[in-house]
Amino acid sequence: ETGVTQTPRHLVMGMTNKKSLKCEQHLGHNAMYWYKQSAKKPLELMFVYSLEERVENNSVPSRFSPECPNSSHLFLHLHTLQPEDSALYLCASSQGTALNTEAFFGQGTRLTVV
Amino acid sequence: AQSVSQHNHHVILSEAASLELGCNYSYGGTVNLFWYVQYPGQHLQLLLKYFSGDPLVKGIKGFEAEFIKSKFSFNLRKPSVQWSDTAEYFCAAHNYGQNFVFGPGTRLSVLP
């Protein structure tokens, strides 16, 4: 148990579906992140939220839409995805985005787009 | 933009062998460095971190890493690996004004 919980753990969706990934952290952190982990590629940072404000959008297609309603929760809304979007989506949190902090990760959501 | 490289994609060792995984980062200023491990089917866990001070950092499970600023390196070491160390290892860097940047990972397979 890392203090960062992601649901669902596995998701299979069609290209026309709309679904959402949820992340919740119980660590009192104020920064949250979405990463994409694909086979044989580095972790790709997708979005960063600090104090519930989006501070980074790393050229992510608009079919991925993040939402951070409060400092403990982060969502990733998915619509009209492509098969190449199949990957492990990881949520992380940290105490701020300044130096001398570490990121804590959830177990990820394994997404398969069919 | 900052980048992190890891020297090996896949390392295969026998139990009790010594391990060294290479990591280099590109940023020249103040930087925090990390090694994370991902066991099969599990989340990324922090092995160790360097913020400042002693460049030789000790982490969990007998791992250590040495920060060599002149070489922009933060190599991970363990004197004697076990089968249970089989996992993927990620080096990461964090500098002021940037976010956590991860290397591509090194898969370690330890043969019993």
Short mmCIF file of C-alpha atoms in Angstrom, two decimals:
data_model
loop_
_atom_site.label_atom_id
_atom_site.label_comp_id
_atom_site.label_asym_id
_atom_site.label_seq_id
_atom_site.Cartn_x
_atom_site.Cartn_y
_atom_site.Cartn_z
CA GLU A 1 0.00 0.00 0.00
CA THR A 2 1.60 3.22 -1.16
CA GLY A 3 -0.97 5.78 -0.05
CA VAL A 4 -1.88 6.34 -3.71
CA THR A 5 -4.83 4.30 -4.92
CA GLN A 6 -5.86 3.92 -8.54
CA THR A 7 -9.08 2.47 -9.88
CA PRO A 8 -9.82 0.47 -11.86
CA ARG A 9 -6.75 -1.75 -11.98
CA HIS A 10 -7.66 -3.03 -15.43
CA LEU A 11 -9.83 -1.50 -18.13
CA VAL A 12 -10.76 -2.67 -21.59
CA MET A 13 -12.57 -0.15 -23.74
CA GLY A 14 -13.63 0.27 -27.31
CA MET A 15 -12.50 3.19 -29.41
CA THR A 16 -15.90 4.88 -29.16
CA ASN A 17 -16.29 4.51 -25.40
CA LYS A 18 -15.88 7.12 -22.70
CA LYS A 19 -14.32 6.07 -19.43
CA SER A 20 -12.48 7.65 -16.51
CA LEU A 21 -9.49 6.64 -14.44
CA LYS A 22 -9.44 7.65 -10.80
CA CYS A 23 -6.56 8.36 -8.47
CA GLU A 24 -6.77 9.14 -4.76
CA GLN A 25 -3.90 9.96 -2.44
CA HIS A 26 -4.00 9.76 1.35
CA LEU A 27 -0.61 11.37 1.97
CA GLY A 28 -1.59 15.01 2.33
CA HIS A 29 0.33 15.92 -0.82
CA ASN A 30 -0.55 18.90 -2.98
CA ALA A 31 0.88 17.83 -6.34
CA MET A 32 -0.41 14.99 -8.50
CA TYR A 33 0.75 13.53 -11.78
CA TRP A 34 -0.37 11.27 -14.61
CA TYR A 35 2.28 9.18 -16.35
CA LYS A 36 1.95 6.75 -19.25
CA GLN A 37 4.09 3.61 -19.19
CA SER A 38 4.32 1.76 -22.50
CA ALA A 39 6.45 -1.26 -23.23
CA LYS A 40 10.08 -0.46 -24.04
CA LYS A 41 9.58 3.30 -23.58
CA PRO A 42 10.43 5.66 -20.72
CA LEU A 43 7.68 6.81 -18.42
CA GLU A 44 5.99 9.69 -20.20
CA LEU A 45 4.76 12.56 -18.07
CA MET A 46 1.28 13.56 -19.20
CA PHE A 47 -0.10 16.07 -16.72
CA VAL A 48 0.93 17.78 -13.49
CA TYR A 49 -1.38 19.44 -11.02
CA SER A 50 -0.09 21.59 -8.18
CA LEU A 51 -2.56 22.96 -5.64
CA GLU A 52 -5.35 21.80 -7.97
CA GLU A 53 -4.06 23.93 -10.86
CA ARG A 54 -2.76 22.26 -14.00
CA VAL A 55 0.89 23.30 -14.33
CA GLU A 56 1.96 21.02 -17.14
CA ASN A 57 0.34 19.48 -20.16
CA ASN A 58 3.00 17.56 -21.98
CA SER A 59 1.55 17.78 -25.51
CA VAL A 60 -1.05 15.17 -24.68
CA PRO A 61 -3.85 14.62 -27.25
CA SER A 62 -7.20 16.09 -26.32
CA ARG A 63 -8.77 12.63 -26.12
CA PHE A 64 -7.16 12.58 -22.66
CA SER A 65 -8.75 15.11 -20.30
CA PRO A 66 -7.55 15.46 -16.70
CA GLU A 67 -9.54 16.76 -13.77
CA CYS A 68 -8.37 17.61 -10.27
CA PRO A 69 -11.37 18.54 -8.10
CA ASN A 70 -9.28 18.73 -4.92
CA SER A 71 -5.75 17.99 -3.78
CA SER A 72 -6.57 14.36 -2.94
CA HIS A 73 -8.23 13.30 -6.18
CA LEU A 74 -7.17 13.19 -9.79
CA PHE A 75 -9.11 11.86 -12.76
CA LEU A 76 -8.20 11.09 -16.33
CA HIS A 77 -11.20 11.16 -18.63
CA LEU A 78 -10.82 9.11 -21.78
CA HIS A 79 -12.79 9.33 -25.02
CA THR A 80 -12.33 8.07 -28.59
CA LEU A 81 -9.01 6.47 -27.77
CA GLN A 82 -6.80 4.66 -30.24
CA PRO A 83 -5.24 1.18 -29.88
CA GLU A 84 -1.80 2.80 -29.43
CA ASP A 85 -3.13 4.38 -26.23
CA SER A 86 -3.08 0.95 -24.62
CA ALA A 87 -0.60 1.20 -21.75
CA LEU A 88 -0.21 1.30 -17.99
CA TYR A 89 -1.36 4.66 -16.65
CA LEU A 90 0.32 5.65 -13.43
CA CYS A 91 -0.72 8.28 -10.95
CA ALA A 92 1.78 9.81 -8.56
CA SER A 93 1.76 12.45 -5.87
CA SER A 94 4.38 14.54 -4.10
CA GLN A 95 4.58 17.25 -1.48
CA GLY A 96 4.86 20.13 -3.91
CA THR A 97 6.84 20.30 -7.12
CA ALA A 98 9.94 21.96 -5.66
CA LEU A 99 13.18 20.15 -4.93
CA ASN A 100 13.73 17.77 -2.03
CA THR A 101 10.51 15.89 -2.47
CA GLU A 102 9.87 12.41 -3.83
CA ALA A 103 7.05 11.00 -5.91
CA PHE A 104 4.83 8.21 -4.62
CA PHE A 105 3.14 6.02 -7.20
CA GLY A 106 -0.08 4.11 -7.39
CA GLN A 107 -0.28 0.61 -8.82
CA GLY A 108 -1.55 1.85 -12.13
CA THR A 109 -4.46 1.14 -14.43
CA ARG A 110 -3.73 -1.29 -17.24
CA LEU A 111 -5.71 0.07 -20.19
CA THR A 112 -6.43 -1.91 -23.32
CA VAL A 113 -8.14 -0.16 -26.23
CA VAL A 114 -9.81 -2.53 -28.68
CA ALA B 1 14.97 19.79 -21.44
CA GLN B 2 16.43 17.41 -18.94
CA SER B 3 16.91 13.78 -19.89
CA VAL B 4 17.95 10.62 -18.08
CA SER B 5 19.68 7.70 -19.75
CA GLN B 6 20.29 4.21 -18.46
CA HIS B 7 23.11 2.17 -19.88
CA ASN B 8 21.54 -1.25 -20.06
CA HIS B 9 18.16 -2.38 -21.29
CA HIS B 10 18.37 -5.88 -19.81
CA VAL B 11 20.87 -7.33 -17.35
CA ILE B 12 21.03 -11.03 -16.49
CA LEU B 13 22.96 -12.14 -13.41
CA SER B 14 23.31 -15.22 -11.28
CA GLU B 15 22.50 -15.07 -7.59
CA ALA B 16 25.32 -13.64 -5.46
CA ALA B 17 26.78 -11.70 -8.39
CA SER B 18 27.47 -8.02 -7.95
CA LEU B 19 25.28 -5.47 -9.66
CA GLU B 20 25.92 -2.06 -11.11
CA LEU B 21 23.32 -0.26 -13.19
CA GLY B 22 24.36 2.92 -14.93
CA CYS B 23 22.42 6.17 -14.96
CA ASN B 24 23.33 9.54 -16.44
CA TYR B 25 21.35 12.77 -16.37
CA SER B 26 21.75 15.86 -18.47
CA TYR B 27 21.05 18.80 -16.14
CA GLY B 28 24.02 20.74 -14.78
CA GLY B 29 22.41 22.58 -11.87
CA THR B 30 21.06 21.43 -8.54
CA VAL B 31 19.34 18.12 -9.03
CA ASN B 32 17.61 15.47 -6.96
CA LEU B 33 18.21 11.89 -8.08
CA PHE B 34 16.26 8.71 -7.45
CA TRP B 35 16.20 5.02 -8.15
CA TYR B 36 12.81 3.35 -8.26
CA VAL B 37 12.11 -0.37 -8.58
CA GLN B 38 9.07 -2.03 -10.12
CA TYR B 39 8.61 -5.68 -9.19
CA PRO B 40 6.42 -7.71 -11.57
CA GLY B 41 2.81 -6.62 -11.23
CA GLN B 42 3.57 -4.06 -8.55
CA HIS B 43 3.83 -0.30 -8.26
CA LEU B 44 6.97 1.78 -8.55
CA GLN B 45 8.73 1.89 -5.19
CA LEU B 46 11.50 4.20 -4.11
CA LEU B 47 14.82 2.40 -3.52
CA LEU B 48 16.87 5.44 -2.61
CA LYS B 49 17.23 9.14 -3.22
CA TYR B 50 19.89 11.82 -3.26
CA PHE B 51 19.04 15.39 -2.31
CA SER B 52 22.33 16.75 -0.98
CA GLY B 53 25.24 15.86 1.30
CA ASP B 54 27.08 12.54 1.22
CA PRO B 55 27.20 11.43 -2.42
CA LEU B 56 27.08 7.78 -1.41
CA VAL B 57 23.47 7.01 -0.64
CA LYS B 58 22.23 3.85 0.99
CA GLY B 59 18.73 2.59 0.29
CA ILE B 60 16.51 -0.33 1.11
CA LYS B 61 17.29 -4.00 0.48
CA GLY B 62 21.06 -3.47 0.44
CA PHE B 63 21.14 -1.12 -2.53
CA GLU B 64 23.35 1.95 -2.72
CA ALA B 65 24.09 4.60 -5.31
CA GLU B 66 26.88 7.08 -5.81
CA PHE B 67 26.33 10.60 -7.12
CA ILE B 68 29.32 11.74 -9.18
CA LYS B 69 28.61 15.32 -10.18
CA SER B 70 31.55 15.59 -12.60
CA LYS B 71 30.24 12.61 -14.53
CA PHE B 72 26.54 13.48 -14.25
CA SER B 73 26.07 9.94 -13.01
CA PHE B 74 24.09 8.16 -10.31
CA ASN B 75 24.88 4.47 -10.64
CA LEU B 76 23.05 1.86 -8.59
CA ARG B 77 24.99 -0.94 -6.91
CA LYS B 78 24.40 -4.03 -4.85
CA PRO B 79 27.26 -6.34 -3.82
CA SER B 80 25.26 -9.58 -3.98
CA VAL B 81 21.94 -9.90 -5.80
CA GLN B 82 19.15 -12.30 -4.94
CA TRP B 83 16.50 -13.92 -7.11
CA SER B 84 13.96 -11.60 -5.45
CA ASP B 85 15.76 -8.58 -6.96
CA THR B 86 14.37 -9.52 -10.36
CA ALA B 87 12.52 -6.37 -11.39
CA GLU B 88 12.70 -3.27 -13.54
CA TYR B 89 14.82 -0.41 -12.22
CA PHE B 90 14.24 3.22 -13.12
CA CYS B 91 16.56 6.14 -12.55
CA ALA B 92 14.88 9.55 -12.22
CA ALA B 93 15.96 13.16 -11.88
CA HIS B 94 14.22 16.23 -10.61
CA ASN B 95 15.61 19.72 -10.90
CA TYR B 96 14.25 23.13 -10.07
CA GLY B 97 11.47 24.18 -12.42
CA GLN B 98 11.23 20.78 -14.07
CA ASN B 99 9.26 17.70 -13.17
CA PHE B 100 10.40 14.20 -12.37
CA VAL B 101 12.06 12.78 -15.48
CA PHE B 102 12.59 9.05 -15.74
CA GLY B 103 15.05 6.94 -17.65
CA PRO B 104 13.85 4.13 -19.91
CA GLY B 105 14.41 1.48 -17.26
CA THR B 106 16.70 -1.53 -16.92
CA ARG B 107 15.23 -4.98 -16.58
CA LEU B 108 17.18 -7.14 -14.16
CA SER B 109 16.80 -10.90 -14.29
CA VAL B 110 18.50 -12.87 -11.50
CA LEU B 111 18.91 -16.56 -12.14
CA PRO B 112 18.59 -18.87 -9.12
#
